[in-house]
Amino acid sequence: MKRKFMCIMLILTFALNLSACGKSQENVNSSENGSSIDAPQSEEDNTSEKTGSESSDNNKSNPQNSDTDKNTMDVGTVNGSAFSGKVSGCYYADGNRIIVAADKLYLYDTGKSETIASADIFLNELCVQPYSDGYFIVGEENISGSTGSFATAQSSNGIKGYLLNKDFVVKNTISFRGLLNDDSVLQMASVTISQDGKQIAFGGLQGLYLYDTSSQKVHTILNYSENGRANNMEIVTMDSLAFTGDKTLTYVGMGISSNGGDGVSVYGTVSTDNASLSITQKADYEVDVEEVQKGGNLLVMPQSFNKNNGTLLMLDTASNTEKKITFSGSSEGKDGVFCSEQGKYVATSILGEASVTINIYDTASGNVIHTETVKDNNSTYFQRVPQILILDESGTCIVVLGRGISEVSTLITTFGFKG
């Protein structure tokens, strides 16, 4: 009887130990990759599937597991309850900080999971360019009663810029519509600020211009029809601009051959001093000029949707050398390509019926270093290309879904990766 009792006790002890080990392993699997923003995971989600919703407050800072990445700080998080109104986008600020557009603009620290400051700036679309003394925010001006469409903003309001200091206080406002008498600014991507904040370059329909932030005066760098020629090509538009030095601009735009023909995508450099111009045409690669991005010294030029073949052209502006990445799939890139703040990584998104898969590539090696899947029961989130930010220092990826869809709340998810 005593031996039988001991056998029963041993069996029970063994079973309890198995149960405890199973629960411990579940806890490791659910937390090692990052943080699920604002809504708990469903039971069917695995470690690479994160779900979030702007309206919930279930968003806690989740330090990254030391086995996942020993070389970076804690993974950042984005708490949707920190903002009022629907989030319409997130943008790089500096380091672990981002700028979030909702009912106003918020300066947000992803490491501390808190809002630092806000500014009453309202734009239909915008881009953020950090510089040495603060942030340059440029976008399509919004007025009461506007539909928010590109055509309405361009015809009625035009492009507007705001210079903010590091404390997120507006120091200067620039209406680009009023700077030119006989030309107009094309789009917000054709406006860029120098790193010292002293100059703003912008492209119009007829030429390229430079604005001095101190004197508030404008002068013409080049007129496309007069001196916009090089390498048997002529500039038609400069749609995306970025300073690569205080006196040098890199651009991506459209050009035509001196012999005539259709317009093609081109890129090159131009000096703000003497308008010295270079023009490079890629006959086998059509750049989507509205999706050009700059991270550190890297200029990332995604392909046009209808010409996508699973490759990505990049330009190292420091060495003026080209590089191409070949993605894992031949159609990868058509659902969005996203450059990290410092240019160390690029991400692609692959949309499914109820999920989006994100591949993160190292730009130096061209290899995939992380793959993550974000799921949600509402398939509406995956009917449009998401917005993706990658914070190099902390190894944090931020995925924003539904920002341009009025029928749903914006969904924000973060996860960590090892660089």
Short mmCIF file of C-alpha atoms in Angstrom, two decimals:
data_model
loop_
_atom_site.label_atom_id
_atom_site.label_comp_id
_atom_site.label_asym_id
_atom_site.label_seq_id
_atom_site.Cartn_x
_atom_site.Cartn_y
_atom_site.Cartn_z
CA MET A 1 0.00 0.00 0.00
CA LYS A 2 2.81 2.33 0.87
CA ARG A 3 4.61 1.54 -2.42
CA LYS A 4 1.39 2.19 -4.39
CA PHE A 5 0.93 5.56 -2.67
CA MET A 6 4.50 6.58 -3.51
CA CYS A 7 4.02 5.66 -7.19
CA ILE A 8 0.90 7.79 -7.37
CA MET A 9 2.74 10.75 -5.84
CA LEU A 10 5.62 10.40 -8.33
CA ILE A 11 3.21 10.35 -11.27
CA LEU A 12 1.41 13.48 -10.03
CA THR A 13 4.70 15.31 -9.48
CA PHE A 14 5.90 14.43 -13.00
CA ALA A 15 2.62 15.65 -14.52
CA LEU A 16 2.76 18.94 -12.64
CA ASN A 17 6.33 19.54 -13.78
CA LEU A 18 5.33 18.95 -17.39
CA SER A 19 2.46 21.43 -17.04
CA ALA A 20 4.72 24.11 -15.51
CA CYS A 21 7.29 23.68 -18.29
CA GLY A 22 4.59 24.09 -20.92
CA LYS A 23 3.32 27.33 -19.36
CA SER A 24 6.84 28.68 -19.03
CA GLN A 25 7.55 28.01 -22.71
CA GLU A 26 4.28 29.74 -23.71
CA ASN A 27 5.36 32.87 -21.83
CA VAL A 28 8.74 32.91 -23.60
CA ASN A 29 7.16 32.49 -27.03
CA SER A 30 4.60 35.25 -26.51
CA SER A 31 7.09 37.95 -25.57
CA GLU A 32 10.47 37.33 -27.17
CA ASN A 33 9.85 39.16 -30.46
CA GLY A 34 8.30 42.46 -29.42
CA SER A 35 5.10 44.16 -28.32
CA SER A 36 1.55 43.80 -29.55
CA ILE A 37 0.07 47.28 -29.56
CA ASP A 38 -3.23 48.13 -27.94
CA ALA A 39 -4.98 44.79 -28.26
CA PRO A 40 -4.17 41.28 -27.00
CA GLN A 41 -3.20 38.52 -29.41
CA SER A 42 -5.84 36.02 -30.36
CA GLU A 43 -5.22 32.39 -29.40
CA GLU A 44 -4.42 31.43 -33.00
CA ASP A 45 -1.56 33.97 -33.31
CA ASN A 46 2.01 32.68 -33.06
CA THR A 47 5.18 34.56 -32.12
CA SER A 48 5.47 36.30 -35.51
CA GLU A 49 1.90 37.59 -35.60
CA LYS A 50 1.11 40.84 -33.79
CA THR A 51 -2.17 42.70 -33.65
CA GLY A 52 -3.06 46.17 -32.38
CA SER A 53 -5.81 48.77 -32.32
CA GLU A 54 -5.62 52.48 -31.71
CA SER A 55 -8.62 52.59 -29.37
CA SER A 56 -7.41 50.25 -26.63
CA ASP A 57 -5.06 51.08 -23.76
CA ASN A 58 -3.45 47.64 -23.59
CA ASN A 59 -0.03 48.94 -24.61
CA LYS A 60 2.86 48.40 -22.26
CA SER A 61 6.56 48.88 -22.84
CA ASN A 62 8.02 45.44 -23.44
CA PRO A 63 11.80 45.21 -23.05
CA GLN A 64 13.32 43.15 -25.81
CA ASN A 65 14.43 39.67 -24.79
CA SER A 66 18.21 39.60 -24.44
CA ASP A 67 18.35 36.47 -26.62
CA THR A 68 16.61 38.31 -29.44
CA ASP A 69 19.03 41.23 -29.71
CA LYS A 70 21.90 41.85 -27.34
CA ASN A 71 23.24 44.85 -29.25
CA THR A 72 20.28 47.25 -29.10
CA MET A 73 18.19 49.07 -26.54
CA ASP A 74 14.66 48.02 -25.56
CA VAL A 75 12.11 47.76 -28.35
CA GLY A 76 10.02 50.93 -28.61
CA THR A 77 6.24 50.98 -28.41
CA VAL A 78 3.49 53.31 -29.61
CA ASN A 79 0.53 53.87 -27.28
CA GLY A 80 -2.51 54.85 -29.34
CA SER A 81 -4.27 56.33 -26.31
CA ALA A 82 -1.60 59.07 -26.19
CA PHE A 83 -3.18 60.79 -29.23
CA SER A 84 -6.57 62.35 -29.84
CA GLY A 85 -8.40 61.62 -33.07
CA LYS A 86 -7.55 59.13 -35.79
CA VAL A 87 -3.84 58.68 -36.44
CA SER A 88 -3.13 59.59 -40.06
CA GLY A 89 0.58 58.79 -40.06
CA CYS A 90 3.87 58.35 -38.20
CA TYR A 91 7.19 59.92 -39.22
CA TYR A 92 10.84 59.84 -38.17
CA ALA A 93 11.96 62.50 -35.72
CA ASP A 94 15.36 61.49 -34.32
CA GLY A 95 16.70 58.49 -32.43
CA ASN A 96 13.86 56.75 -30.62
CA ARG A 97 11.41 59.61 -31.25
CA ILE A 98 8.73 59.83 -33.92
CA ILE A 99 6.17 62.43 -34.95
CA VAL A 100 2.55 61.27 -35.00
CA ALA A 101 -0.15 63.08 -36.99
CA ALA A 102 -3.68 62.93 -35.54
CA ASP A 103 -5.87 65.88 -34.50
CA LYS A 104 -2.53 67.73 -34.22
CA LEU A 105 1.13 66.75 -34.47
CA TYR A 106 2.67 64.92 -31.52
CA LEU A 107 6.34 64.43 -30.69
CA TYR A 108 6.44 60.94 -29.19
CA ASP A 109 9.20 58.95 -27.45
CA THR A 110 8.85 55.25 -28.28
CA GLY A 111 11.39 54.25 -25.62
CA LYS A 112 9.43 55.96 -22.83
CA SER A 113 6.03 55.28 -24.47
CA GLU A 114 4.91 58.85 -23.89
CA THR A 115 4.13 62.11 -25.69
CA ILE A 116 6.74 64.83 -25.17
CA ALA A 117 5.09 67.78 -26.94
CA SER A 118 2.47 68.71 -29.52
CA ALA A 119 1.90 71.40 -32.15
CA ASP A 120 -1.33 72.66 -33.72
CA ILE A 121 -0.36 71.90 -37.31
CA PHE A 122 -2.96 70.55 -39.71
CA LEU A 123 -1.93 69.23 -43.13
CA ASN A 124 -3.67 66.85 -45.52
CA GLU A 125 -0.42 65.05 -46.27
CA LEU A 126 3.02 65.75 -44.85
CA CYS A 127 6.63 64.70 -44.59
CA VAL A 128 9.06 65.38 -41.75
CA GLN A 129 12.74 66.25 -42.19
CA PRO A 130 14.84 66.51 -39.02
CA TYR A 131 17.74 68.97 -39.16
CA SER A 132 20.36 70.17 -36.68
CA ASP A 133 18.13 72.62 -34.78
CA GLY A 134 14.77 70.88 -34.97
CA TYR A 135 12.23 69.63 -37.48
CA PHE A 136 11.08 70.81 -40.89
CA ILE A 137 7.50 69.77 -41.62
CA VAL A 138 6.13 70.31 -45.10
CA GLY A 139 2.84 69.25 -46.63
CA GLU A 140 -0.38 70.06 -48.41
CA GLU A 141 -2.13 72.85 -46.56
CA ASN A 142 -5.51 72.04 -45.06
CA ILE A 143 -8.41 74.49 -44.80
CA SER A 144 -11.89 74.17 -43.33
CA GLY A 145 -14.18 72.32 -45.69
CA SER A 146 -11.38 70.82 -47.76
CA THR A 147 -11.95 67.31 -49.05
CA GLY A 148 -8.33 66.46 -48.39
CA SER A 149 -7.75 65.43 -52.00
CA PHE A 150 -4.44 66.13 -53.74
CA ALA A 151 -6.12 68.21 -56.45
CA THR A 152 -8.01 70.37 -53.96
CA ALA A 153 -4.94 70.99 -51.84
CA GLN A 154 -2.83 71.89 -54.84
CA SER A 155 -5.33 74.22 -56.50
CA SER A 156 -6.68 75.93 -53.40
CA ASN A 157 -3.92 75.86 -50.80
CA GLY A 158 -0.58 74.69 -52.13
CA ILE A 159 2.43 73.53 -50.15
CA LYS A 160 3.23 74.91 -46.70
CA GLY A 161 6.27 74.42 -44.47
CA TYR A 162 6.87 74.78 -40.73
CA LEU A 163 10.21 75.15 -38.98
CA LEU A 164 10.10 73.82 -35.40
CA ASN A 165 12.87 73.82 -32.81
CA LYS A 166 13.89 70.77 -30.73
CA ASP A 167 11.18 71.64 -28.17
CA PHE A 168 8.59 71.33 -30.98
CA VAL A 169 7.76 75.02 -31.01
CA VAL A 170 6.97 76.59 -34.39
CA LYS A 171 9.63 79.22 -35.23
CA ASN A 172 8.73 80.02 -38.84
CA THR A 173 5.99 79.30 -41.37
CA ILE A 174 6.55 79.30 -45.14
CA SER A 175 3.82 79.38 -47.78
CA PHE A 176 5.53 78.18 -50.95
CA ARG A 177 2.60 79.26 -53.05
CA GLY A 178 3.47 82.91 -52.42
CA LEU A 179 7.21 82.64 -53.08
CA LEU A 180 7.02 82.45 -56.90
CA ASN A 181 5.24 84.77 -59.30
CA ASP A 182 5.26 82.62 -62.43
CA ASP A 183 5.81 79.07 -61.18
CA SER A 184 4.33 76.71 -58.60
CA VAL A 185 5.70 73.97 -56.36
CA LEU A 186 4.88 70.47 -57.55
CA GLN A 187 4.59 68.47 -54.34
CA MET A 188 5.93 68.19 -50.81
CA ALA A 189 8.62 65.66 -51.86
CA SER A 190 10.19 68.37 -54.03
CA VAL A 191 10.95 70.50 -50.93
CA THR A 192 13.98 69.81 -48.73
CA ILE A 193 16.02 71.56 -46.03
CA SER A 194 19.79 71.63 -45.52
CA GLN A 195 21.17 69.99 -42.40
CA ASP A 196 22.11 73.37 -40.89
CA GLY A 197 18.59 74.70 -41.55
CA LYS A 198 19.83 77.75 -43.45
CA GLN A 199 18.54 76.81 -46.90
CA ILE A 200 15.44 75.19 -48.36
CA ALA A 201 15.50 73.91 -51.93
CA PHE A 202 12.31 73.28 -53.87
CA GLY A 203 11.35 72.28 -57.37
CA GLY A 204 8.65 73.85 -59.50
CA LEU A 205 7.16 73.21 -62.92
CA GLN A 206 9.81 75.33 -64.61
CA GLY A 207 12.88 75.28 -62.40
CA LEU A 208 14.74 74.63 -59.17
CA TYR A 209 14.87 77.28 -56.44
CA LEU A 210 16.66 78.05 -53.18
CA TYR A 211 15.11 79.83 -50.18
CA ASP A 212 17.27 81.47 -47.52
CA THR A 213 15.59 80.98 -44.13
CA SER A 214 17.29 84.06 -42.62
CA SER A 215 16.67 86.63 -45.36
CA GLN A 216 13.49 84.87 -46.56
CA LYS A 217 14.58 85.51 -50.14
CA VAL A 218 14.41 83.15 -53.13
CA HIS A 219 16.77 82.79 -56.06
CA THR A 220 16.70 80.45 -59.04
CA ILE A 221 19.28 77.65 -59.12
CA LEU A 222 18.41 76.53 -62.64
CA ASN A 223 15.72 76.92 -65.26
CA TYR A 224 14.93 73.54 -66.81
CA SER A 225 14.50 74.83 -70.37
CA GLU A 226 17.60 77.05 -70.26
CA ASN A 227 20.29 75.16 -68.36
CA GLY A 228 18.67 71.89 -67.31
CA ARG A 229 20.62 69.72 -69.79
CA ALA A 230 23.37 67.12 -69.44
CA ASN A 231 24.33 63.78 -71.02
CA ASN A 232 21.96 64.35 -73.97
CA MET A 233 19.04 64.62 -71.55
CA GLU A 234 16.88 67.53 -70.40
CA ILE A 235 15.19 67.84 -67.01
CA VAL A 236 11.39 68.03 -67.07
CA THR A 237 10.74 67.90 -63.32
CA MET A 238 12.64 67.36 -60.09
CA ASP A 239 10.07 65.52 -58.01
CA SER A 240 12.18 64.41 -55.02
CA LEU A 241 15.05 66.42 -53.53
CA ALA A 242 17.56 65.85 -50.73
CA PHE A 243 20.61 67.78 -49.57
CA THR A 244 23.78 65.66 -49.58
CA GLY A 245 25.86 68.61 -48.41
CA ASP A 246 25.33 72.32 -47.81
CA LYS A 247 25.84 73.07 -51.51
CA THR A 248 24.82 69.85 -53.27
CA LEU A 249 21.41 68.38 -53.97
CA THR A 250 20.46 64.89 -55.07
CA TYR A 251 17.26 64.67 -57.08
CA VAL A 252 14.97 62.12 -58.72
CA GLY A 253 12.62 63.28 -61.44
CA MET A 254 11.62 63.03 -65.08
CA GLY A 255 13.67 63.82 -68.16
CA ILE A 256 13.51 63.60 -71.93
CA SER A 257 16.13 62.86 -74.54
CA SER A 258 17.52 65.78 -76.49
CA ASN A 259 16.26 63.91 -79.56
CA GLY A 260 12.71 63.90 -78.22
CA GLY A 261 10.58 60.95 -77.16
CA ASP A 262 8.72 60.01 -74.01
CA GLY A 263 9.71 61.10 -70.54
CA VAL A 264 11.76 58.70 -68.43
CA SER A 265 12.78 58.62 -64.78
CA VAL A 266 16.19 60.15 -64.11
CA TYR A 267 18.33 61.04 -61.11
CA GLY A 268 21.49 62.98 -60.41
CA THR A 269 23.04 65.89 -58.54
CA VAL A 270 22.99 69.65 -58.88
CA SER A 271 25.14 72.32 -57.24
CA THR A 272 23.28 75.12 -55.50
CA ASP A 273 26.23 77.45 -56.25
CA ASN A 274 26.74 77.13 -60.00
CA ALA A 275 23.91 74.80 -61.14
CA SER A 276 26.43 72.15 -62.22
CA LEU A 277 24.14 69.28 -63.21
CA SER A 278 24.45 65.53 -63.70
CA ILE A 279 21.68 63.37 -65.18
CA THR A 280 21.56 59.57 -65.05
CA GLN A 281 18.95 57.52 -66.87
CA LYS A 282 18.21 53.89 -65.98
CA ALA A 283 16.73 52.41 -69.13
CA ASP A 284 15.73 49.17 -67.40
CA TYR A 285 14.45 50.68 -64.16
CA GLU A 286 11.51 53.06 -63.71
CA VAL A 287 11.58 54.93 -60.39
CA ASP A 288 8.38 55.78 -58.54
CA VAL A 289 9.29 59.42 -57.94
CA GLU A 290 6.64 59.82 -55.23
CA GLU A 291 8.13 57.00 -53.14
CA VAL A 292 11.80 58.07 -53.08
CA GLN A 293 13.21 58.02 -49.53
CA LYS A 294 16.45 59.08 -47.87
CA GLY A 295 18.01 57.35 -44.88
CA GLY A 296 21.42 58.57 -43.76
CA ASN A 297 23.56 58.76 -46.92
CA LEU A 298 21.33 56.31 -48.76
CA LEU A 299 18.82 57.38 -51.41
CA VAL A 300 16.26 54.60 -51.89
CA MET A 301 14.38 54.56 -55.20
CA PRO A 302 11.53 52.01 -55.32
CA GLN A 303 10.25 50.92 -58.72
CA SER A 304 6.96 51.98 -60.22
CA PHE A 305 4.16 49.56 -59.36
CA ASN A 306 3.57 48.41 -62.94
CA LYS A 307 7.30 47.90 -63.62
CA ASN A 308 8.17 46.03 -60.44
CA ASN A 309 10.48 43.03 -60.87
CA GLY A 310 11.57 42.40 -57.29
CA THR A 311 14.65 44.63 -57.23
CA LEU A 312 15.47 47.91 -55.50
CA LEU A 313 17.86 50.60 -56.72
CA MET A 314 19.76 52.59 -54.11
CA LEU A 315 22.34 55.38 -54.35
CA ASP A 316 25.05 56.00 -51.77
CA THR A 317 25.20 59.79 -51.92
CA ALA A 318 28.51 59.93 -50.02
CA SER A 319 30.39 57.81 -52.60
CA ASN A 320 27.97 58.45 -55.50
CA THR A 321 27.77 54.72 -56.17
CA GLU A 322 24.73 52.61 -57.09
CA LYS A 323 23.61 49.42 -55.44
CA LYS A 324 20.74 47.02 -56.06
CA ILE A 325 18.97 44.65 -53.71
CA THR A 326 17.19 41.60 -55.08
CA PHE A 327 14.16 40.75 -52.98
CA SER A 328 13.09 37.22 -52.03
CA GLY A 329 10.21 37.25 -54.53
CA SER A 330 9.92 38.65 -58.05
CA SER A 331 6.78 40.64 -57.16
CA GLU A 332 8.04 41.79 -53.75
CA GLY A 333 8.10 45.57 -53.44
CA LYS A 334 4.79 46.29 -55.16
CA ASP A 335 3.07 46.53 -51.76
CA GLY A 336 5.55 49.08 -50.43
CA VAL A 337 9.27 49.59 -49.78
CA PHE A 338 10.37 51.47 -46.66
CA CYS A 339 13.80 52.82 -45.67
CA SER A 340 15.01 53.05 -42.07
CA GLU A 341 15.89 56.41 -40.54
CA GLN A 342 19.65 55.92 -40.87
CA GLY A 343 19.54 53.81 -44.03
CA LYS A 344 20.81 50.57 -42.46
CA TYR A 345 17.66 48.65 -43.36
CA VAL A 346 14.83 48.55 -45.85
CA ALA A 347 11.55 46.70 -45.38
CA THR A 348 9.01 45.34 -47.82
CA SER A 349 5.40 44.52 -47.08
CA ILE A 350 3.48 41.65 -48.66
CA LEU A 351 -0.28 42.02 -48.32
CA GLY A 352 -2.56 39.03 -47.78
CA GLU A 353 -6.32 38.77 -47.28
CA ALA A 354 -6.09 39.15 -43.50
CA SER A 355 -2.40 39.80 -42.87
CA VAL A 356 0.71 41.61 -43.97
CA THR A 357 4.16 40.04 -43.92
CA ILE A 358 7.16 42.32 -43.44
CA ASN A 359 10.64 41.38 -44.61
CA ILE A 360 13.50 43.48 -43.24
CA TYR A 361 16.69 43.61 -45.35
CA ASP A 362 20.16 44.72 -44.36
CA THR A 363 21.17 47.31 -46.97
CA ALA A 364 24.89 46.49 -46.69
CA SER A 365 24.54 42.77 -47.40
CA GLY A 366 21.17 42.72 -49.16
CA ASN A 367 20.07 39.78 -46.97
CA VAL A 368 16.76 39.29 -45.17
CA ILE A 369 17.45 39.56 -41.43
CA HIS A 370 13.89 39.35 -40.07
CA THR A 371 10.40 38.36 -41.17
CA GLU A 372 7.26 39.25 -39.23
CA THR A 373 3.52 38.82 -39.91
CA VAL A 374 0.82 41.17 -38.62
CA LYS A 375 -2.73 39.79 -38.59
CA ASP A 376 -6.19 41.13 -37.86
CA ASN A 377 -9.68 39.70 -38.24
CA ASN A 378 -10.77 42.84 -40.13
CA SER A 379 -9.51 42.40 -43.71
CA THR A 380 -10.14 46.10 -44.43
CA TYR A 381 -6.75 46.88 -42.89
CA PHE A 382 -4.99 44.97 -45.65
CA GLN A 383 -6.67 46.60 -48.63
CA ARG A 384 -4.04 49.37 -48.73
CA VAL A 385 -0.28 49.52 -48.44
CA PRO A 386 0.76 50.07 -44.79
CA GLN A 387 3.19 52.65 -43.47
CA ILE A 388 6.35 51.18 -41.94
CA LEU A 389 9.04 52.90 -39.88
CA ILE A 390 12.31 51.28 -38.78
CA LEU A 391 14.27 52.74 -35.86
CA ASP A 392 17.89 51.69 -36.40
CA GLU A 393 19.22 52.22 -32.88
CA SER A 394 16.61 50.21 -30.98
CA GLY A 395 15.87 47.62 -33.67
CA THR A 396 12.19 48.61 -33.61
CA CYS A 397 9.77 48.27 -36.52
CA ILE A 398 6.50 50.25 -36.45
CA VAL A 399 3.65 49.11 -38.70
CA VAL A 400 0.73 51.50 -39.27
CA LEU A 401 -2.43 50.08 -40.88
CA GLY A 402 -5.70 51.76 -41.83
CA ARG A 403 -4.43 55.32 -41.56
CA GLY A 404 -6.08 56.35 -44.83
CA ILE A 405 -9.26 54.32 -44.36
CA SER A 406 -12.07 56.22 -42.63
CA GLU A 407 -14.10 53.08 -41.87
CA VAL A 408 -11.58 51.74 -39.33
CA SER A 409 -9.46 53.04 -36.49
CA THR A 410 -5.75 53.19 -37.20
CA LEU A 411 -3.93 50.06 -36.08
CA ILE A 412 -0.33 50.42 -34.88
CA THR A 413 1.95 47.47 -34.10
CA THR A 414 5.60 47.35 -33.09
CA PHE A 415 8.07 44.48 -33.00
CA GLY A 416 11.78 44.11 -32.43
CA PHE A 417 14.42 42.58 -34.67
CA LYS A 418 18.11 41.78 -34.52
CA GLY A 419 20.31 43.86 -36.81
#
